[in-house]
mmCIF file of C-alpha atoms in Angstrom:
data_model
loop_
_atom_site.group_PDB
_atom_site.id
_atom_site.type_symbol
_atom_site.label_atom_id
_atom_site.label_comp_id
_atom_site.label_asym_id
_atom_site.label_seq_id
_atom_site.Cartn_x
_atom_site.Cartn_y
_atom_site.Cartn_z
ATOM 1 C CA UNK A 1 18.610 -14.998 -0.101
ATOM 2 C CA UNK A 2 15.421 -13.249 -0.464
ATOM 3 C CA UNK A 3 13.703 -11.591 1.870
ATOM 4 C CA UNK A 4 9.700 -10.791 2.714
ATOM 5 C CA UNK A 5 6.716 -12.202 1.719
ATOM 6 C CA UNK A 6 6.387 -13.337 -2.318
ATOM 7 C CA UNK A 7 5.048 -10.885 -4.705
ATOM 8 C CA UNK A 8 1.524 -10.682 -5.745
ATOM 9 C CA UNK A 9 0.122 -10.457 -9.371
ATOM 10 C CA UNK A 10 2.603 -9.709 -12.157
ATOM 11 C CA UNK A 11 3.787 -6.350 -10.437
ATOM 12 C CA UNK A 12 7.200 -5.892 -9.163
ATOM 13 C CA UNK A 13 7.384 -4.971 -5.612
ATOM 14 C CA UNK A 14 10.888 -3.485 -3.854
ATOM 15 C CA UNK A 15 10.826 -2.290 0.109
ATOM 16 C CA UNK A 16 10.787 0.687 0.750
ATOM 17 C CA UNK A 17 11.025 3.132 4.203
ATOM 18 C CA UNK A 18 8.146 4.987 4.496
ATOM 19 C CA UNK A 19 8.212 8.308 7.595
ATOM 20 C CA UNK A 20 4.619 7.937 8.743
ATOM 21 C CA UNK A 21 3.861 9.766 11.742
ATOM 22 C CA UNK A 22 2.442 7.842 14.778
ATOM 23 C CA UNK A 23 -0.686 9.210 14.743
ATOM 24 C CA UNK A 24 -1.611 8.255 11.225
ATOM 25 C CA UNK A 25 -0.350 5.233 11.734
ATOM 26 C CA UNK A 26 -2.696 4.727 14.555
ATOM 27 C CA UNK A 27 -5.352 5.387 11.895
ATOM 28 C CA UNK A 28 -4.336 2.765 9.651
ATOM 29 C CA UNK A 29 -3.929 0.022 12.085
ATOM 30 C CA UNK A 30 -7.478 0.940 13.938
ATOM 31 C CA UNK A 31 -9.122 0.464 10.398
ATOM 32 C CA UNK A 32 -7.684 -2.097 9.226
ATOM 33 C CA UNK A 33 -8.286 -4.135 12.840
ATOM 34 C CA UNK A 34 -12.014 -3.374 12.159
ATOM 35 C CA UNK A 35 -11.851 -5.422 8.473
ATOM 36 C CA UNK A 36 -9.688 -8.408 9.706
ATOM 37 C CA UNK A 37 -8.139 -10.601 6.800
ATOM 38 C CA UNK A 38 -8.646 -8.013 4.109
ATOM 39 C CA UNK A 39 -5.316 -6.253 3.354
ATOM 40 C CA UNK A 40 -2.059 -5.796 5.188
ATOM 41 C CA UNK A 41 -0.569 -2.202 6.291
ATOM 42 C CA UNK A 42 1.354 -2.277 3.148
ATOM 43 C CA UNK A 43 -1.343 -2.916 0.681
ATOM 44 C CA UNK A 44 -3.253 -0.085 2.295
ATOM 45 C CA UNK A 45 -0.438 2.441 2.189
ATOM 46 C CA UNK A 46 0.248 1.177 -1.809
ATOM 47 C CA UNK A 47 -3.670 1.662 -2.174
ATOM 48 C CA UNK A 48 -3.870 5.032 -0.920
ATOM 49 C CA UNK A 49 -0.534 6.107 -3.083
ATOM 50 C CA UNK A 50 -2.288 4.607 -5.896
ATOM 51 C CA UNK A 51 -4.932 7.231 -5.067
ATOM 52 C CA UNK A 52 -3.488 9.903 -4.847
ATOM 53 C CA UNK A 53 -0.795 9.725 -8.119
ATOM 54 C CA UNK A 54 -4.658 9.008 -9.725
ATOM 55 C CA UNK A 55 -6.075 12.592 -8.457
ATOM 56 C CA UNK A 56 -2.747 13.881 -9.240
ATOM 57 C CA UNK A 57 -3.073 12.667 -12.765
ATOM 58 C CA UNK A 58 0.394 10.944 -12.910
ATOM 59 C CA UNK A 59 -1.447 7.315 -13.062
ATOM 60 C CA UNK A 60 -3.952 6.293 -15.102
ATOM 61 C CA UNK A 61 -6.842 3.658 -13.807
ATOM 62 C CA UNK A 62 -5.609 0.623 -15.950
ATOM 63 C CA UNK A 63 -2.204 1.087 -14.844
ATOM 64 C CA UNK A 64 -2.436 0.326 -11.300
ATOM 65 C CA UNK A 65 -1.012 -2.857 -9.846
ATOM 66 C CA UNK A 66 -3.712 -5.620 -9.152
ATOM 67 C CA UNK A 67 -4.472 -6.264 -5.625
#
C-alpha cells in the first residue's frame, strides 16, 4: 500500500527523517505561513539541500529535480 502524497515531475522521491532543531524549524514554518499555497515544508527543505550540494559543487543547475 503506498503511502504519502504522489510524486511530482519525473523525479523519484523516498521519505526520509530529517533532525531539524526546533528553532529552525520555527523559521521555516513562519516563512512559509507568510507565502500561503506556495510550497510545503518538504519542498522547502529539498530546495534549500538543492542549494547547498549547488555551492558545494556536488550538483550541477540542470540536474536538480523540477519543482
Amino acid at each position: 500500500m503506498p503511502y504519502g502524497r504522489p510524486m511530482k515531475g519525473k523525479y523519484r522521491r523516498v521519505p526520509t527523517t530529517v533532525h531539524i532543531p526546533t528553532g529552525t524549524l520555527d523559521i521555516i514554518d513562519d516563512y512559509l505561513e507568510q507565502q500561503p499555497g506556495t510550497t510545503s515544508r518538504s519542498d522547502f527543505i529539498v530546495a534549500a539541500i538543492d542549494a547547498y550540494l549547488k555551492q558545494l559543487g556536488l550538483q550541477e543547475d540542470d540536474d536538480s529535480p523540477a519543482e
